[in-house]
Structure formats: C-alpha cells, structure tokens
Short mmCIF file of N, CA and C in Angstrom, two decimals:
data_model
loop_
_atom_site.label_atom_id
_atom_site.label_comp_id
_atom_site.label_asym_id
_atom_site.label_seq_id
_atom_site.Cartn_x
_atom_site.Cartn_y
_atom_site.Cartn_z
N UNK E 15 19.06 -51.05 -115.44
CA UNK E 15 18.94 -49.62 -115.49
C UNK E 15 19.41 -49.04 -114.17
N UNK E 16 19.86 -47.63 -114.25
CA UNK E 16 20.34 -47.34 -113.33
C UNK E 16 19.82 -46.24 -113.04
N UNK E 17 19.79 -45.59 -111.78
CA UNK E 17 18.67 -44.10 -111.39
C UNK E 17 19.22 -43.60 -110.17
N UNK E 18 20.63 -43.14 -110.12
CA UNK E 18 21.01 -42.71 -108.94
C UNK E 18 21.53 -41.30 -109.26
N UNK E 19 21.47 -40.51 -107.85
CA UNK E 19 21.72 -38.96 -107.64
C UNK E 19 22.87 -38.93 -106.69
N UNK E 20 23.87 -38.22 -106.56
CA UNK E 20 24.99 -38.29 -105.10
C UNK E 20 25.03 -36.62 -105.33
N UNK E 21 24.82 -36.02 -104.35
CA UNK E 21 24.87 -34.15 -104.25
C UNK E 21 25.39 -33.91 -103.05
N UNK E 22 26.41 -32.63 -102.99
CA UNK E 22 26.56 -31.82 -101.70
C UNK E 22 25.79 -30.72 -101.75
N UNK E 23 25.54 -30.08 -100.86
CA UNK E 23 24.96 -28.55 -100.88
C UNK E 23 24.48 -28.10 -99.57
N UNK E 24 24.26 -26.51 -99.59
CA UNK E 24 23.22 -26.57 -98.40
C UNK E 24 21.82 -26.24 -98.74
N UNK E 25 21.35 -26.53 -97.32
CA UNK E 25 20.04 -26.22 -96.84
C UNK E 25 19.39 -24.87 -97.14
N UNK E 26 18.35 -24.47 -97.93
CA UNK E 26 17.77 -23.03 -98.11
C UNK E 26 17.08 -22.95 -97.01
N UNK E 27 16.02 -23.62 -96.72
CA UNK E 27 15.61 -23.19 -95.51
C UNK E 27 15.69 -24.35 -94.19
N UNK E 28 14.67 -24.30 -93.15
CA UNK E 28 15.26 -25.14 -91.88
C UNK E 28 14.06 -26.36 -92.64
N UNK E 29 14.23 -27.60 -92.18
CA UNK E 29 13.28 -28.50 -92.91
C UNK E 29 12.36 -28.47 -91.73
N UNK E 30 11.13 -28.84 -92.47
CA UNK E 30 9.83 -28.75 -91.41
C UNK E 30 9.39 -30.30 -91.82
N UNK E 31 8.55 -31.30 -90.67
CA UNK E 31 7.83 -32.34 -91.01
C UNK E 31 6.75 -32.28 -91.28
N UNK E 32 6.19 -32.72 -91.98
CA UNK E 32 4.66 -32.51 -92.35
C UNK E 32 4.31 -34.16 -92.27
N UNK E 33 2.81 -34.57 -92.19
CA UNK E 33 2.39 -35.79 -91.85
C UNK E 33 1.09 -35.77 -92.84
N UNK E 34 1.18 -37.14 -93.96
CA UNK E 34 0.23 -37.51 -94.54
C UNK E 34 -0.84 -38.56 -93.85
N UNK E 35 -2.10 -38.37 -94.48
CA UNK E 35 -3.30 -38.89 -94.16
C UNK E 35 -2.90 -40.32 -93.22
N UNK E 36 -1.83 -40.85 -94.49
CA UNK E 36 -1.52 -42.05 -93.65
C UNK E 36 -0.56 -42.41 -92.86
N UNK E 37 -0.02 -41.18 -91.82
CA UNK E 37 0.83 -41.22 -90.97
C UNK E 37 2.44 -41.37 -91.03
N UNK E 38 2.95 -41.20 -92.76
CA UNK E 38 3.73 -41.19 -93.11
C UNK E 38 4.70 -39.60 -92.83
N UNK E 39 5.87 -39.46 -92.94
CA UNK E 39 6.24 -38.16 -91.97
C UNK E 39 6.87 -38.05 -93.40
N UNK E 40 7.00 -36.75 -93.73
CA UNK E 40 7.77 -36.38 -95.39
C UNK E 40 7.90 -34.91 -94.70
N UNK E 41 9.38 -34.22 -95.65
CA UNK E 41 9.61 -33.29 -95.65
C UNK E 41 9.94 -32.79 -97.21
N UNK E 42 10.16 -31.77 -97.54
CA UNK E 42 10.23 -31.12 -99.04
C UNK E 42 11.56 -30.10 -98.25
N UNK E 43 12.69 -30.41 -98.89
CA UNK E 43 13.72 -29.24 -99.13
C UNK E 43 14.41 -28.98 -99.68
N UNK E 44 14.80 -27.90 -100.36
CA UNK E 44 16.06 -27.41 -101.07
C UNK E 44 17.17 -27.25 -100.57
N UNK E 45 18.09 -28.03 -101.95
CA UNK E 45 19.78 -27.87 -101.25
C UNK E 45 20.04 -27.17 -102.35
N UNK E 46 21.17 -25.81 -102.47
CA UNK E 46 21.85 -25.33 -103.12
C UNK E 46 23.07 -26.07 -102.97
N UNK E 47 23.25 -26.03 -104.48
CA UNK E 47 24.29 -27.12 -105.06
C UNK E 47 25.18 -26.18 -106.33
N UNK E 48 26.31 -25.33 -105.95
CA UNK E 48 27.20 -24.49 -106.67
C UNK E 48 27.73 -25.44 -107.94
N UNK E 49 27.96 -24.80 -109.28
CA UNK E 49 28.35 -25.65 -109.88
C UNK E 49 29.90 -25.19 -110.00
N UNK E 50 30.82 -26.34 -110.75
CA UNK E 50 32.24 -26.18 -110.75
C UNK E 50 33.01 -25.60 -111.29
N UNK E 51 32.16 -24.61 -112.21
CA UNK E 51 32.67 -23.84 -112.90
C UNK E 51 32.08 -22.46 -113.14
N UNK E 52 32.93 -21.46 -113.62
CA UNK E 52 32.04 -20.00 -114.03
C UNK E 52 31.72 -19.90 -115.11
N UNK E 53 30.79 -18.92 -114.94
CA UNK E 53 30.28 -18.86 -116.08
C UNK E 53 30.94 -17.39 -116.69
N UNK E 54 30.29 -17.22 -118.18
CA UNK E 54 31.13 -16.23 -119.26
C UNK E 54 31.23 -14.52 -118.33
N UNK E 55 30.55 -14.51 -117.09
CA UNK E 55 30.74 -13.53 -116.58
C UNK E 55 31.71 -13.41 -115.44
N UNK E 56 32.42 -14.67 -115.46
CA UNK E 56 33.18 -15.27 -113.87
C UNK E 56 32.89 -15.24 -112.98
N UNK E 57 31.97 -15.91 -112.19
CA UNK E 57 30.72 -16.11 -111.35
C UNK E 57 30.51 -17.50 -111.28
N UNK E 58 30.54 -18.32 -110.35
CA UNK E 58 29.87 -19.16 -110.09
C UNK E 58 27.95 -19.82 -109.87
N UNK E 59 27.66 -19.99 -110.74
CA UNK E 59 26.00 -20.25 -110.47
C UNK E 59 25.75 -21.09 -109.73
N UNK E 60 24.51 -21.26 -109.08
CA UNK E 60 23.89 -22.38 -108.07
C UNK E 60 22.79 -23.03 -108.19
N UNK E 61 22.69 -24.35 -108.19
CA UNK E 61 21.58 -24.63 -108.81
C UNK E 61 20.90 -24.78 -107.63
N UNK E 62 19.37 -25.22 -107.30
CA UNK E 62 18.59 -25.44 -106.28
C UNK E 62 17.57 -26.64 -106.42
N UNK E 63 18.11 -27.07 -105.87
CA UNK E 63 17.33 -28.81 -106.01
C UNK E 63 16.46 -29.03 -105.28
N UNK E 64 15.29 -29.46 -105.78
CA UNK E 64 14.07 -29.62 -104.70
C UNK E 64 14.33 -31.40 -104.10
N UNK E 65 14.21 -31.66 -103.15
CA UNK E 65 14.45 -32.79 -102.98
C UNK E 65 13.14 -33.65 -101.32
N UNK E 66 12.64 -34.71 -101.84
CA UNK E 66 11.91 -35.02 -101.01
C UNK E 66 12.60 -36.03 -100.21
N UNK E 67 11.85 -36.16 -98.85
CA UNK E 67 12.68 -36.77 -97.90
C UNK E 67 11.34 -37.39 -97.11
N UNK E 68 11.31 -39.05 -96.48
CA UNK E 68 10.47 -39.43 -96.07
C UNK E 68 11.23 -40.26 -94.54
N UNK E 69 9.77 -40.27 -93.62
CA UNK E 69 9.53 -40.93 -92.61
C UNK E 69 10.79 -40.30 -91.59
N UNK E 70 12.25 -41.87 -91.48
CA UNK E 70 12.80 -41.58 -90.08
C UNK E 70 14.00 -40.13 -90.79
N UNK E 71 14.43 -40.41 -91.70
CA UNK E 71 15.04 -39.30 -92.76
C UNK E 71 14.66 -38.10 -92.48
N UNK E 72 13.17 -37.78 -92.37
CA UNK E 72 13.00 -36.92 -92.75
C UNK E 72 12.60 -36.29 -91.24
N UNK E 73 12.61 -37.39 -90.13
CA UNK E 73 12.11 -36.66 -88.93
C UNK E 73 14.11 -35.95 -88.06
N UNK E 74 14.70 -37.18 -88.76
CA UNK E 74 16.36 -36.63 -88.26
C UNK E 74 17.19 -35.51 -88.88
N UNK E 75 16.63 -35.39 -90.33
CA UNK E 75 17.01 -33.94 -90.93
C UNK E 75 16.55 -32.97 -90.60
N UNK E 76 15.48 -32.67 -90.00
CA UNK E 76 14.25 -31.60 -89.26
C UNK E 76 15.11 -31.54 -87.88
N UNK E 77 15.54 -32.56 -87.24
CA UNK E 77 16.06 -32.25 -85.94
C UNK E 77 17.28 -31.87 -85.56
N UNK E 78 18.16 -31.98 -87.05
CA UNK E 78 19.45 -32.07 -86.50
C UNK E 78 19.97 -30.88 -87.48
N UNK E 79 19.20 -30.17 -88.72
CA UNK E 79 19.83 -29.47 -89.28
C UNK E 79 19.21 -28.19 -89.48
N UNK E 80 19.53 -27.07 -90.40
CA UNK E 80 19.17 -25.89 -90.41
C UNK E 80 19.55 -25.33 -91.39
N UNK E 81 18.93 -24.05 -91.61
CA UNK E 81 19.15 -23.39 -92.64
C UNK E 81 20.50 -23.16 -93.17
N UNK E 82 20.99 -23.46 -94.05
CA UNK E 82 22.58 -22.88 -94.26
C UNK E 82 23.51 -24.16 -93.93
N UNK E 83 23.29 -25.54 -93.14
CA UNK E 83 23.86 -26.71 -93.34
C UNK E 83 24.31 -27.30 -94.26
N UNK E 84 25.38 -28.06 -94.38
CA UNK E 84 25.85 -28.66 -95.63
C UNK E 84 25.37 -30.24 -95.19
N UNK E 85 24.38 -30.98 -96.05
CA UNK E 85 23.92 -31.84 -96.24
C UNK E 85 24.64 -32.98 -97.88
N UNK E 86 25.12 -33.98 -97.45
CA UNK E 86 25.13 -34.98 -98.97
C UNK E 86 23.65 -35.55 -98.79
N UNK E 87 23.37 -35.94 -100.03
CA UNK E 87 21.95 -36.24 -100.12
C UNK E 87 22.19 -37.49 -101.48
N UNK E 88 21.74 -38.63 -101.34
CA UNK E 88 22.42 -40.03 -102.39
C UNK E 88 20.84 -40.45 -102.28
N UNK E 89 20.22 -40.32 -103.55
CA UNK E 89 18.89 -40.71 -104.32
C UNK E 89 18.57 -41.20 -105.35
N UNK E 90 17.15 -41.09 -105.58
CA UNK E 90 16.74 -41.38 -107.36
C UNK E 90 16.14 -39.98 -107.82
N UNK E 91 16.40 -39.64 -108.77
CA UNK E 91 15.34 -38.71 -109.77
C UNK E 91 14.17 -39.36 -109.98
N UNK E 92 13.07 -38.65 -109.88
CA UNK E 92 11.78 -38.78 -109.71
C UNK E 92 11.05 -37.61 -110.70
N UNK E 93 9.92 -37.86 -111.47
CA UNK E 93 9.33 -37.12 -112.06
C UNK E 93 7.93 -36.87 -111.66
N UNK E 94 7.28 -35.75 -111.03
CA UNK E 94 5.93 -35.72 -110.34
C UNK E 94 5.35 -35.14 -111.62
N UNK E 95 3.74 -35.74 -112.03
CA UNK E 95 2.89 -35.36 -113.32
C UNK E 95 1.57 -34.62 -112.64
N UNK E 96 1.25 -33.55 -112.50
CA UNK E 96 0.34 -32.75 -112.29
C UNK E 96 -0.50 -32.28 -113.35
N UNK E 97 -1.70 -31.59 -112.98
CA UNK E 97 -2.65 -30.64 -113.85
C UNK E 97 -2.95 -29.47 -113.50
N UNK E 98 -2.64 -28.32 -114.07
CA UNK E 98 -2.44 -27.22 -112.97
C UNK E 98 -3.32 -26.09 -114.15
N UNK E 99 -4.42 -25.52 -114.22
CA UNK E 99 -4.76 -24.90 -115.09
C UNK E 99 -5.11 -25.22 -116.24
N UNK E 100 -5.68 -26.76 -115.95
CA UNK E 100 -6.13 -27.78 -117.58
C UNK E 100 -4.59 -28.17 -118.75
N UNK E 101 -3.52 -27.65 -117.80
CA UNK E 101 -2.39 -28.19 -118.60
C UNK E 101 -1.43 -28.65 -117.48
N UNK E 102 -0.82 -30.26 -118.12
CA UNK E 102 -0.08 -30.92 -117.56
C UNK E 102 1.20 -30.48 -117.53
N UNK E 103 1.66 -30.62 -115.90
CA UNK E 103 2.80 -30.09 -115.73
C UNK E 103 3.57 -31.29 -115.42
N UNK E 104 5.16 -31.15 -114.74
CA UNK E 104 6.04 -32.25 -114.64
C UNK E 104 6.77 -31.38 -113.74
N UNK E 105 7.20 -31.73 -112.71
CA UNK E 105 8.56 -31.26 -111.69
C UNK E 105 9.87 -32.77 -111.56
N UNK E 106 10.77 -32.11 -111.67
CA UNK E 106 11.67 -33.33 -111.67
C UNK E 106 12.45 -32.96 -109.87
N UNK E 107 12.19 -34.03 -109.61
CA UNK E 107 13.35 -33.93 -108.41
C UNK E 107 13.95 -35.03 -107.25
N UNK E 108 14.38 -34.78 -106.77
CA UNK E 108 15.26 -35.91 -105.86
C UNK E 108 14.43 -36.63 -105.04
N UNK E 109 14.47 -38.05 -105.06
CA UNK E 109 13.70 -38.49 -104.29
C UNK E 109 14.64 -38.94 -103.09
N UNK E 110 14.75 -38.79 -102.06
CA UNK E 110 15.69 -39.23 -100.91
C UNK E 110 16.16 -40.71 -100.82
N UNK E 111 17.19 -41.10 -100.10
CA UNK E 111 17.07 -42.34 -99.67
C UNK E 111 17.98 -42.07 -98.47
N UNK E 112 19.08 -41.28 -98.51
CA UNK E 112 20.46 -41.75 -97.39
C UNK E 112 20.47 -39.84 -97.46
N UNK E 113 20.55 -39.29 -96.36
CA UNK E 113 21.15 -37.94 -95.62
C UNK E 113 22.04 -37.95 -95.01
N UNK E 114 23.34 -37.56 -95.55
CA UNK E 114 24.14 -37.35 -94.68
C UNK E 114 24.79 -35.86 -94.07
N UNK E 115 24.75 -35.59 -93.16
CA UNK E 115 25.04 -34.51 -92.32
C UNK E 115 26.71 -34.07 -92.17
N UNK E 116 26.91 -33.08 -93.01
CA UNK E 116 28.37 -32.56 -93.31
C UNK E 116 29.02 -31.74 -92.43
N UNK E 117 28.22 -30.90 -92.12
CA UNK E 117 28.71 -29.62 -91.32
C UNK E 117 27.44 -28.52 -90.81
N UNK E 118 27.48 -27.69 -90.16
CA UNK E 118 26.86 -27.10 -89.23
C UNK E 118 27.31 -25.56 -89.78
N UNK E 119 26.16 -24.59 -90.06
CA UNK E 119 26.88 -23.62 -89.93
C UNK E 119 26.96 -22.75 -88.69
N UNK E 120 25.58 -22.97 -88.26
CA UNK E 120 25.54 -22.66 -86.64
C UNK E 120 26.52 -22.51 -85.79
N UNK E 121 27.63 -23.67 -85.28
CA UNK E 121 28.53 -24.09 -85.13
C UNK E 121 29.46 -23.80 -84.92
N UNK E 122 29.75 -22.42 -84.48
CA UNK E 122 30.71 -21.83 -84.16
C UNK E 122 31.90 -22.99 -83.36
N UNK E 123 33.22 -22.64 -84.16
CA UNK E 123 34.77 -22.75 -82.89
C UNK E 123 34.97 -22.56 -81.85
N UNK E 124 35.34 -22.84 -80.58
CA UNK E 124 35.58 -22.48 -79.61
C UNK E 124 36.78 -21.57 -79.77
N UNK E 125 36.74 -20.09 -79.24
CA UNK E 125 38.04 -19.49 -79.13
C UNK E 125 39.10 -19.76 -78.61
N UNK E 126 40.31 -19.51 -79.33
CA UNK E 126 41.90 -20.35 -78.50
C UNK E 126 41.81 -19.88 -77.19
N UNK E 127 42.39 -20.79 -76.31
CA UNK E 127 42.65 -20.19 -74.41
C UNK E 127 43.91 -19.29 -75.09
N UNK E 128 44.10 -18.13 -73.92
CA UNK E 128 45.08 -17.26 -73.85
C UNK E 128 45.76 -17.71 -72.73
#
C-alpha cells in the first residue's frame, strides 16, 4: 500500500512551536496550494491544507520561514477521529515528513548598481 502526499504552496500564517506533555515540539500549518486550472468563472481556486509538522521539522520551519513562503511539503494523509458535541468528527490532513524551503517572500532583490 501506498500513502504519499508531494505539495507546493505557501504559508498562511508564520508557524509557531508548541510543546507536548512529552516534550515533543509539533507545529500545525496551512499551505495554500492553487489548483491548475479555472474554474467556470475563470478564476483560479486555492485549496488550504492543514498540515502537521513534528520535532526538528517543525522547530526549522518556525525559524526559517514566514507567512507568505513557498514551502514543498512530501507526506502521508492522516485521518484525526474526534467527538465534538456527542458527534464524531474526522479532519483529514497532512502528516509531515520532509520540508522543503522554496523561496522567501520577504526577500527582497538587491537593486542594480548604477
């Protein structure tokens, strides 16, 4: 069986670390991910992928990127099962493995010398 994800997109917001009970470092972020085609109104839509990110991953994406970054992100789909109001819910989303760091929007060019 096979369970792999490969995405470009950017960053919605800046990633923050958060730290579980057991000292594990995880972050939660969304990448907007445009799709390749328009739709019946000629428009491009965007989808928004929730995607989790753990430990050294998740402490080097927090340090090195930002809101509006273009991130590849190569994972598994993951299904989280909750109870939220006596009815079971399901969120589907990316579970991390490999971040790779595309571009910067921050990042300004240096202006040509005159």
């Amino acid at each position: 069986m096979l369970n792999q994800v490969v995405m470009v997109g950017r960053l919605t917001a800046d990633p923050e670390v958060r730290e579980t009970e057991n000292d594990n470092k995880f972050s939660k972020i969304t990448i907007a991910v445009p799709r390749s085609y328009k739709n019946a109104d000629g428009v491009y839509e965007t989808d928004f992928i929730p995607v989790d990110i753990w430990n050294n991953i998740a402490e080097n994406t927090a340090e090195y990127c930002k809101k509006g970054d273009i991130i590849g992100v190569k994972g598994r789909l993951q299904v989280d099962s909750f109870e939220k109001d006596g009815e079971k819910k399901q969120v589907l989303k990316v579970a991390a493995e490999k971040i790779t760091f595309l571009s910067s929007k921050s990042k300004e060019e240096p202006e040509p010398a005159m």
